[in-house]
PDB file of C-alpha atoms in Angstrom:
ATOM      1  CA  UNK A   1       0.000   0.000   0.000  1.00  0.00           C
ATOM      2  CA  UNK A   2       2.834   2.574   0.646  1.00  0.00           C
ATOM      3  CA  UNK A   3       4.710   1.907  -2.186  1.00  0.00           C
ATOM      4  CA  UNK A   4       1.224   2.812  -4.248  1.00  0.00           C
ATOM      5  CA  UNK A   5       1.362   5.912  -2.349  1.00  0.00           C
ATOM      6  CA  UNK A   6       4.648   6.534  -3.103  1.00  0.00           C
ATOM      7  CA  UNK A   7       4.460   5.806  -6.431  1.00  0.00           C
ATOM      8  CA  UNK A   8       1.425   8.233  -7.150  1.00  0.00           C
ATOM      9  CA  UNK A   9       3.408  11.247  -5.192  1.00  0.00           C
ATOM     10  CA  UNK A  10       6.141  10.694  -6.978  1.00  0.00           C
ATOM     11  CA  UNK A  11       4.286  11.185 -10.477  1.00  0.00           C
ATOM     12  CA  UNK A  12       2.263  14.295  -9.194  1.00  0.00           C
ATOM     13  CA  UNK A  13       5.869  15.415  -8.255  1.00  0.00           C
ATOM     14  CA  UNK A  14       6.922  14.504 -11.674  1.00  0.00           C
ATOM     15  CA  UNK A  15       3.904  16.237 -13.554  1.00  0.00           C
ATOM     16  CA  UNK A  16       4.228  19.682 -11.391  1.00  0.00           C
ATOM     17  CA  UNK A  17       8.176  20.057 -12.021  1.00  0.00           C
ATOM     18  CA  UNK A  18       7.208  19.737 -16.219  1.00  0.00           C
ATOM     19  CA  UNK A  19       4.362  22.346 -15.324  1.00  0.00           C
ATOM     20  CA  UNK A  20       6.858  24.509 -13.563  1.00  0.00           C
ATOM     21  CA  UNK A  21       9.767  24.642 -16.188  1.00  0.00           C
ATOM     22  CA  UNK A  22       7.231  25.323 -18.670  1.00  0.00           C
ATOM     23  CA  UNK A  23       5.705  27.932 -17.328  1.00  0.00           C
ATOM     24  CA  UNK A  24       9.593  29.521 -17.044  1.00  0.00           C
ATOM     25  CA  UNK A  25      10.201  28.625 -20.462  1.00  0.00           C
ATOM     26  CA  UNK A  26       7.758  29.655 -22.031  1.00  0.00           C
ATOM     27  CA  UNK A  27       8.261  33.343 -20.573  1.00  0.00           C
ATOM     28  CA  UNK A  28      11.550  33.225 -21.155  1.00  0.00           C
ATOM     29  CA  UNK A  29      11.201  32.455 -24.729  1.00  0.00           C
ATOM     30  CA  UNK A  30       8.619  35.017 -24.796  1.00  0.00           C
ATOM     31  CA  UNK A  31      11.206  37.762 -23.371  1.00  0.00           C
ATOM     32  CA  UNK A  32      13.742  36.880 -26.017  1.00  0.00           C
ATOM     33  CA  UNK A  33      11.672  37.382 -28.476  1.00  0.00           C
ATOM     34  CA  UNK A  34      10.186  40.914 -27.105  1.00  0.00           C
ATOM     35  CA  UNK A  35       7.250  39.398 -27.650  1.00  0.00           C
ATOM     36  CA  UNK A  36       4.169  40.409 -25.431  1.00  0.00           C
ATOM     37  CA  UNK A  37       1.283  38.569 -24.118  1.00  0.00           C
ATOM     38  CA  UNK A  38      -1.284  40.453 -26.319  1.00  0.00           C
ATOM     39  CA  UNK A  39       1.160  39.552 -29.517  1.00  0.00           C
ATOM     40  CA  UNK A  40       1.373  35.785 -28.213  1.00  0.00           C
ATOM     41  CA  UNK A  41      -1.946  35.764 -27.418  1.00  0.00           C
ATOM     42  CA  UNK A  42      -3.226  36.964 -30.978  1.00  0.00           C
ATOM     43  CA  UNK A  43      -0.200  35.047 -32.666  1.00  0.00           C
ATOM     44  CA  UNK A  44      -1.165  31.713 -30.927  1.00  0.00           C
ATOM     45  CA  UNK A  45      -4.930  32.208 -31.065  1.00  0.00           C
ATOM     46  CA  UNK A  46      -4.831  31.635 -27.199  1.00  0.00           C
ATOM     47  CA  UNK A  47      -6.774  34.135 -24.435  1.00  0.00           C
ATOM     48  CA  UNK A  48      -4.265  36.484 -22.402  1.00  0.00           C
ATOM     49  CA  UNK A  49      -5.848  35.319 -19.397  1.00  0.00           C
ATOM     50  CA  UNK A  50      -5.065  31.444 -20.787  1.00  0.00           C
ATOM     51  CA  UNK A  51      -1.212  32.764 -21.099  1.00  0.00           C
ATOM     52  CA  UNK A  52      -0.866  34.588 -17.486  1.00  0.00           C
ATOM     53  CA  UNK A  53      -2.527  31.079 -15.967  1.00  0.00           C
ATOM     54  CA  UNK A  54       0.340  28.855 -17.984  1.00  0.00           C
ATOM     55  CA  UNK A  55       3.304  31.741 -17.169  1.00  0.00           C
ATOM     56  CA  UNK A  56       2.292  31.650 -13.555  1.00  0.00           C
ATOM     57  CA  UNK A  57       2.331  27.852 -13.265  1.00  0.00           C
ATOM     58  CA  UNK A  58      -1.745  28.040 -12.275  1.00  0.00           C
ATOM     59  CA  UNK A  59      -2.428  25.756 -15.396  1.00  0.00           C
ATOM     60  CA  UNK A  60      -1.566  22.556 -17.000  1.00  0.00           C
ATOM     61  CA  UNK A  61      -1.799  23.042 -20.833  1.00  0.00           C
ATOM     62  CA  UNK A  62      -2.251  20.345 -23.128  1.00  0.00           C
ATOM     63  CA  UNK A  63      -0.204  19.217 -26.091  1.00  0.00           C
ATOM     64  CA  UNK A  64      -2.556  21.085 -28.358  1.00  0.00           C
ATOM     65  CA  UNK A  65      -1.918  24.055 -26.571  1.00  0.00           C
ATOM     66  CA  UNK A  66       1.587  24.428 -25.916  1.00  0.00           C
ATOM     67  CA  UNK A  67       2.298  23.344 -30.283  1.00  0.00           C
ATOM     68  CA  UNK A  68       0.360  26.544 -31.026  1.00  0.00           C
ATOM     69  CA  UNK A  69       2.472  28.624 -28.351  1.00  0.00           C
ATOM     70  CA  UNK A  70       5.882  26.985 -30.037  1.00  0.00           C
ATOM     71  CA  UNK A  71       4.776  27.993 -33.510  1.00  0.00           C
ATOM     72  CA  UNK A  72       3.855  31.362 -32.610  1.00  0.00           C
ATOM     73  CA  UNK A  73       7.056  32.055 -30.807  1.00  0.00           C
ATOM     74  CA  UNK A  74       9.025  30.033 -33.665  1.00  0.00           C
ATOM     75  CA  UNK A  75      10.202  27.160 -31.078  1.00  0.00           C
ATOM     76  CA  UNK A  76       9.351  23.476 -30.511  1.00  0.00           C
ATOM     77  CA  UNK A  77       7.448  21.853 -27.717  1.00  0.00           C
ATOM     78  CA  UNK A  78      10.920  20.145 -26.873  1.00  0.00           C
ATOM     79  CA  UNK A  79      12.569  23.471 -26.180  1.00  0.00           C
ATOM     80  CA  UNK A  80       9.309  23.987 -23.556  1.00  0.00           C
ATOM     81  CA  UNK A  81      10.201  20.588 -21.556  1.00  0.00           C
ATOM     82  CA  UNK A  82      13.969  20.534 -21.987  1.00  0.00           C
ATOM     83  CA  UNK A  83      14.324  17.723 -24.043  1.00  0.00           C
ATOM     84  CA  UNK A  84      15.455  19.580 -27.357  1.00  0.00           C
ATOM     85  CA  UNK A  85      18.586  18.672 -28.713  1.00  0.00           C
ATOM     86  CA  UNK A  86      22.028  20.179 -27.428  1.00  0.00           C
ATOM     87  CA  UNK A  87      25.071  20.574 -29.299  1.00  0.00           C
ATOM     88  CA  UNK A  88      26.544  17.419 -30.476  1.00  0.00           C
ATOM     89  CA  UNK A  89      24.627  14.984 -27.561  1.00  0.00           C
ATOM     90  CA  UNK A  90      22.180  15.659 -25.227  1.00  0.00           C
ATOM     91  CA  UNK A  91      21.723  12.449 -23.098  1.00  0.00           C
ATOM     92  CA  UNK A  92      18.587  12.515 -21.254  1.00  0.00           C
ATOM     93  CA  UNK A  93      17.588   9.989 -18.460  1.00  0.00           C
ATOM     94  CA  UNK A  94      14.592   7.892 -18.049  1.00  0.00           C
ATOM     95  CA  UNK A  95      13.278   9.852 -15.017  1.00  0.00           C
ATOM     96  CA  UNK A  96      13.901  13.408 -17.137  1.00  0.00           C
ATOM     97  CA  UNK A  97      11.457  12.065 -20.353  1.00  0.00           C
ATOM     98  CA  UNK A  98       8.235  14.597 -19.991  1.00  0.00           C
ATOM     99  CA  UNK A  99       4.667  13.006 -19.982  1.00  0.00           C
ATOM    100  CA  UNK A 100       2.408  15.192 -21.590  1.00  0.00           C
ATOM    101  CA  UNK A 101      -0.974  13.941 -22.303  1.00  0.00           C
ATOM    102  CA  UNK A 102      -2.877  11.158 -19.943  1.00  0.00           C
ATOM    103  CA  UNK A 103      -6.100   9.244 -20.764  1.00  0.00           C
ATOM    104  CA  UNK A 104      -8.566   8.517 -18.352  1.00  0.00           C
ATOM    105  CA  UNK A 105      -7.952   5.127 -18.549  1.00  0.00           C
ATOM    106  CA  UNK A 106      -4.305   5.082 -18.048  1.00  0.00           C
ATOM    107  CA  UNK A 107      -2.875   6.222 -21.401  1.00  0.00           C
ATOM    108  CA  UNK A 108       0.027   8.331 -21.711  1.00  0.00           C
ATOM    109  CA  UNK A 109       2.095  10.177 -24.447  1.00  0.00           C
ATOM    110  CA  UNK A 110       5.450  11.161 -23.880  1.00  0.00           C
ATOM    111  CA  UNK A 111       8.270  13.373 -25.640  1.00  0.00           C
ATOM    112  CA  UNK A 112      11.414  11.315 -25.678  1.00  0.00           C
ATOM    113  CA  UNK A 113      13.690  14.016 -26.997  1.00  0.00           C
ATOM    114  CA  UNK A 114      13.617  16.288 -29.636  1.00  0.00           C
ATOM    115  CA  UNK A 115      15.522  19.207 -31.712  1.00  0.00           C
ATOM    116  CA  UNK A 116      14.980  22.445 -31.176  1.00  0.00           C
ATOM    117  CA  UNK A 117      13.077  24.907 -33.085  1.00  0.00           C
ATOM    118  CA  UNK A 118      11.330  26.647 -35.375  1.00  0.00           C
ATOM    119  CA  UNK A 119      12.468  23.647 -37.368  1.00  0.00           C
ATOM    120  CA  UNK A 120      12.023  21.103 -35.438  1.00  0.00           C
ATOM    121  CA  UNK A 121      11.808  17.034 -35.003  1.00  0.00           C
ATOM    122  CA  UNK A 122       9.846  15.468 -32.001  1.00  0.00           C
ATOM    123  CA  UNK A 123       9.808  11.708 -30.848  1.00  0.00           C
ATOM    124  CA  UNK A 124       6.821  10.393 -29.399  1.00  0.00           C
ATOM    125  CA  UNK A 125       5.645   7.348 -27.226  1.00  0.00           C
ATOM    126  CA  UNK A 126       2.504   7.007 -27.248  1.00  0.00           C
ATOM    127  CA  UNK A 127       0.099   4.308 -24.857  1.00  0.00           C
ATOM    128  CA  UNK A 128      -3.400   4.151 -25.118  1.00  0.00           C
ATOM    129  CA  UNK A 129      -5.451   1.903 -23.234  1.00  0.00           C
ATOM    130  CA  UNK A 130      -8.998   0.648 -25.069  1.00  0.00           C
ATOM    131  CA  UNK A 131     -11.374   3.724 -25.397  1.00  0.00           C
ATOM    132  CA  UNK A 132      -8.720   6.155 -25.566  1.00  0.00           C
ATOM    133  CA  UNK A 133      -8.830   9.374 -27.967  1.00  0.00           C
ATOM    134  CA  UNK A 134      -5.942  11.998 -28.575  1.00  0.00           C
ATOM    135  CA  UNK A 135      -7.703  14.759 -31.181  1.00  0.00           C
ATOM    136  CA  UNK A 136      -5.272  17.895 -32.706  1.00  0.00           C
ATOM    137  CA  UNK A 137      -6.828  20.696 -34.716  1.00  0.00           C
ATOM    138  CA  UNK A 138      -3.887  20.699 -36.796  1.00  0.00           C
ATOM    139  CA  UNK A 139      -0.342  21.852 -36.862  1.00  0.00           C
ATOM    140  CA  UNK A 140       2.047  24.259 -39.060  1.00  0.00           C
ATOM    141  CA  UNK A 141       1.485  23.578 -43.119  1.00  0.00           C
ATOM    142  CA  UNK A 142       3.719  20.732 -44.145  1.00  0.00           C
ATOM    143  CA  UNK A 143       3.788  19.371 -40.641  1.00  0.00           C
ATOM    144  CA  UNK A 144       4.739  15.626 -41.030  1.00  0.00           C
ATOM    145  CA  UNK A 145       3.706  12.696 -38.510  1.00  0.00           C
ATOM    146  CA  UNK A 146       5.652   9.075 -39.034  1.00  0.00           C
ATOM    147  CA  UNK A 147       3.804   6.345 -36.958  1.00  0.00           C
ATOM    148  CA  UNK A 148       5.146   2.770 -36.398  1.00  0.00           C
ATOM    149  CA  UNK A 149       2.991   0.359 -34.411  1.00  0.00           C
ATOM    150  CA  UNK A 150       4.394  -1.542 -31.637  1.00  0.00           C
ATOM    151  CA  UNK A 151       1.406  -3.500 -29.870  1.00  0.00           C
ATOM    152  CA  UNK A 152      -2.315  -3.248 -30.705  1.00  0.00           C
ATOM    153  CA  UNK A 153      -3.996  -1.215 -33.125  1.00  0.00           C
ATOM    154  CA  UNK A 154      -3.695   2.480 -34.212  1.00  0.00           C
ATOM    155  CA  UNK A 155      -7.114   4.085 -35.923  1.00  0.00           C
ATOM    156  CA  UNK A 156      -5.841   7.149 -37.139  1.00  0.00           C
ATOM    157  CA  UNK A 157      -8.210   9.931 -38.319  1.00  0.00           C
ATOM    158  CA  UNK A 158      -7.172  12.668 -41.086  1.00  0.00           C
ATOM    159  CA  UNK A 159      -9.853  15.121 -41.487  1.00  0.00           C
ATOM    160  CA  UNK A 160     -13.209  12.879 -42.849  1.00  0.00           C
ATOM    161  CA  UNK A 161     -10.726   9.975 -43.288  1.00  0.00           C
ATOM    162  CA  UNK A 162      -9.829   6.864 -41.044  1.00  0.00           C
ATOM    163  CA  UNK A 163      -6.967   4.945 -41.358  1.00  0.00           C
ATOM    164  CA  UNK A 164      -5.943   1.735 -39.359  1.00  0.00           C
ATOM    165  CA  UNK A 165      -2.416   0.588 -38.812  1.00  0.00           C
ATOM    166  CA  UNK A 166      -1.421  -2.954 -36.934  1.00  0.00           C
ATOM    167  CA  UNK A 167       0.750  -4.298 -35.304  1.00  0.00           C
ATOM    168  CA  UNK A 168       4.228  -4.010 -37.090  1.00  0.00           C
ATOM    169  CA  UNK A 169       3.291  -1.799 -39.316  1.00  0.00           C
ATOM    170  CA  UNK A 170       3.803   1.953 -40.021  1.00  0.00           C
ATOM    171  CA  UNK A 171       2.236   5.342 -41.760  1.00  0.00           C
ATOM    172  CA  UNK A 172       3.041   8.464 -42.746  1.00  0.00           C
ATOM    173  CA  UNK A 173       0.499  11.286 -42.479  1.00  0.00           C
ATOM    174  CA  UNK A 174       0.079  15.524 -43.110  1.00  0.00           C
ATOM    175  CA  UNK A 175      -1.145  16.115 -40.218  1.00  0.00           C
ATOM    176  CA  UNK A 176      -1.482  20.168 -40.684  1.00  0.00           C
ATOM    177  CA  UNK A 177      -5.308  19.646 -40.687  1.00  0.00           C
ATOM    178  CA  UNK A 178      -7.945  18.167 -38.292  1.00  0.00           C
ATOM    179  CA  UNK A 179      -6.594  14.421 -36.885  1.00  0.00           C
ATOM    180  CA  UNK A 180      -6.726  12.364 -34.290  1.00  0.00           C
ATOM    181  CA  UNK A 181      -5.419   9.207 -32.710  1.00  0.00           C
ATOM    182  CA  UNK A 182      -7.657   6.506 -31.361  1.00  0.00           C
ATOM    183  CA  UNK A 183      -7.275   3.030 -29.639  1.00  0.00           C
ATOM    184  CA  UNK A 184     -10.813   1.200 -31.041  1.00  0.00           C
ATOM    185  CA  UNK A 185      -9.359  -2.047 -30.634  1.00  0.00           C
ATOM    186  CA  UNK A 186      -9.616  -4.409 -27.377  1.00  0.00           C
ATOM    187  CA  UNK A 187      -6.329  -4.601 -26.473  1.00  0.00           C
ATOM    188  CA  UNK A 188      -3.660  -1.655 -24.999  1.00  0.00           C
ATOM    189  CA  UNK A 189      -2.060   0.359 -28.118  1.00  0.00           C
ATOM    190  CA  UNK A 190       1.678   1.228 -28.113  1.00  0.00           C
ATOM    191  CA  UNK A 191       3.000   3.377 -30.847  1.00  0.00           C
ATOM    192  CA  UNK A 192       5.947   5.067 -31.390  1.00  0.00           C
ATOM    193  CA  UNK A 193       5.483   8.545 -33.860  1.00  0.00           C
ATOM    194  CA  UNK A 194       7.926  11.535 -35.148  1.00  0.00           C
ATOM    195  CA  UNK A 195       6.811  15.278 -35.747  1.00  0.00           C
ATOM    196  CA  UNK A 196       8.331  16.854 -38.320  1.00  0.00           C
ATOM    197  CA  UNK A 197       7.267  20.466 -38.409  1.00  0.00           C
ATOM    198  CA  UNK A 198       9.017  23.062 -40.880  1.00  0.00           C
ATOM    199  CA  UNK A 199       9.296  26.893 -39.890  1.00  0.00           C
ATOM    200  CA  UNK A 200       6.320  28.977 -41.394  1.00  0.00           C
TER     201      UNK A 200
END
């Protein structure tokens, strides 16, 4: 029973020290670039109240959220959570690897590493359990997703489209419109997917 305990402290501990160094970086970024939070706010199509919530570490933003404030400010969700690349190597530990999207019935996505931006290339692990939804309005034009499969079943949707990849298998997909990724099957999903976004 303790160890349980323990074990859910120590990911609420985890989850609030991602919150807080993206609520730092994200106004330092925004500093840099002499960029206020009525320009981020009209750039990113996000409220000003939305932005002094995230920059004061009072909200917890989802993935959706935080790719619009990146391509507004010309920087990648990587460079928000630390995990962008440094020069030559950047070795980052097990314990250090963001989670940034959970599912209600256990799911999880999270940002392995990345490069920095405003061209930038994320990897992704992705779990979903049975049920489980992830839907994105859309990113940058010629924003490219690679997916490969590792366990279960990915239905992928592209605007009106649907698309199912198995086990073993892997797709490619524009994903600067309406998508989403969806477990439909009976069994836990595991995929493994790359964002490849080009500066606007």
């Amino acid at each position: 029973m303790t160890k349980k305990v323990n074990l859910v402290t120590d990911a609420n501990s985890i989850a609030s020290s991602v919150n807080e160094a993206v609520s730092q970086r994200i106004k330092l970024y925004r500093k840099q670039k002499k960029m206020s939070l009525d320009e981020l706010s009209r750039r990113a199509g996000v409220s000003k109240g939305a932005l002094v919530e995230i920059e004061g570490c009072k909200a917890n933003p989802s993935i959706a959220l935080l790719c619009r404030l990146a391509a507004a400010m010309g920087v990648s969700v990587a460079d928000f959570v630390d995990v962008s690349s440094k020069p030559t190597v950047h070795l980052i530990a097990e314990d250090e690897i963001p989670e940034l999207w959970k599912g209600d019935m256990g799911g999880r996505a999270r940002l392995l590493a990345g490069s920095g931006g405003p061209d930038m290339t994320e990897l992704w692990m992705w779990e979903m359990q049975p049920g489980e939804k992830f839907a994105s309005p859309g990113h940058p034009e010629g924003t490219l997703e690679l997916f490969y499969v590792q366990t279960g079943t990915l239905t992928l949707g592209v605007q009106d489209h649907l698309y199912v990849v198995k086990t073993g298998c892997s797709a490619t997909a524009r994903t600067d419109v309406p998508h989403f990724y969806e477990n439909q099957g009976e069994h836990p999903l595991k995929f493994i997917m790359t964002v490849n976004e080009k500066a606007s």
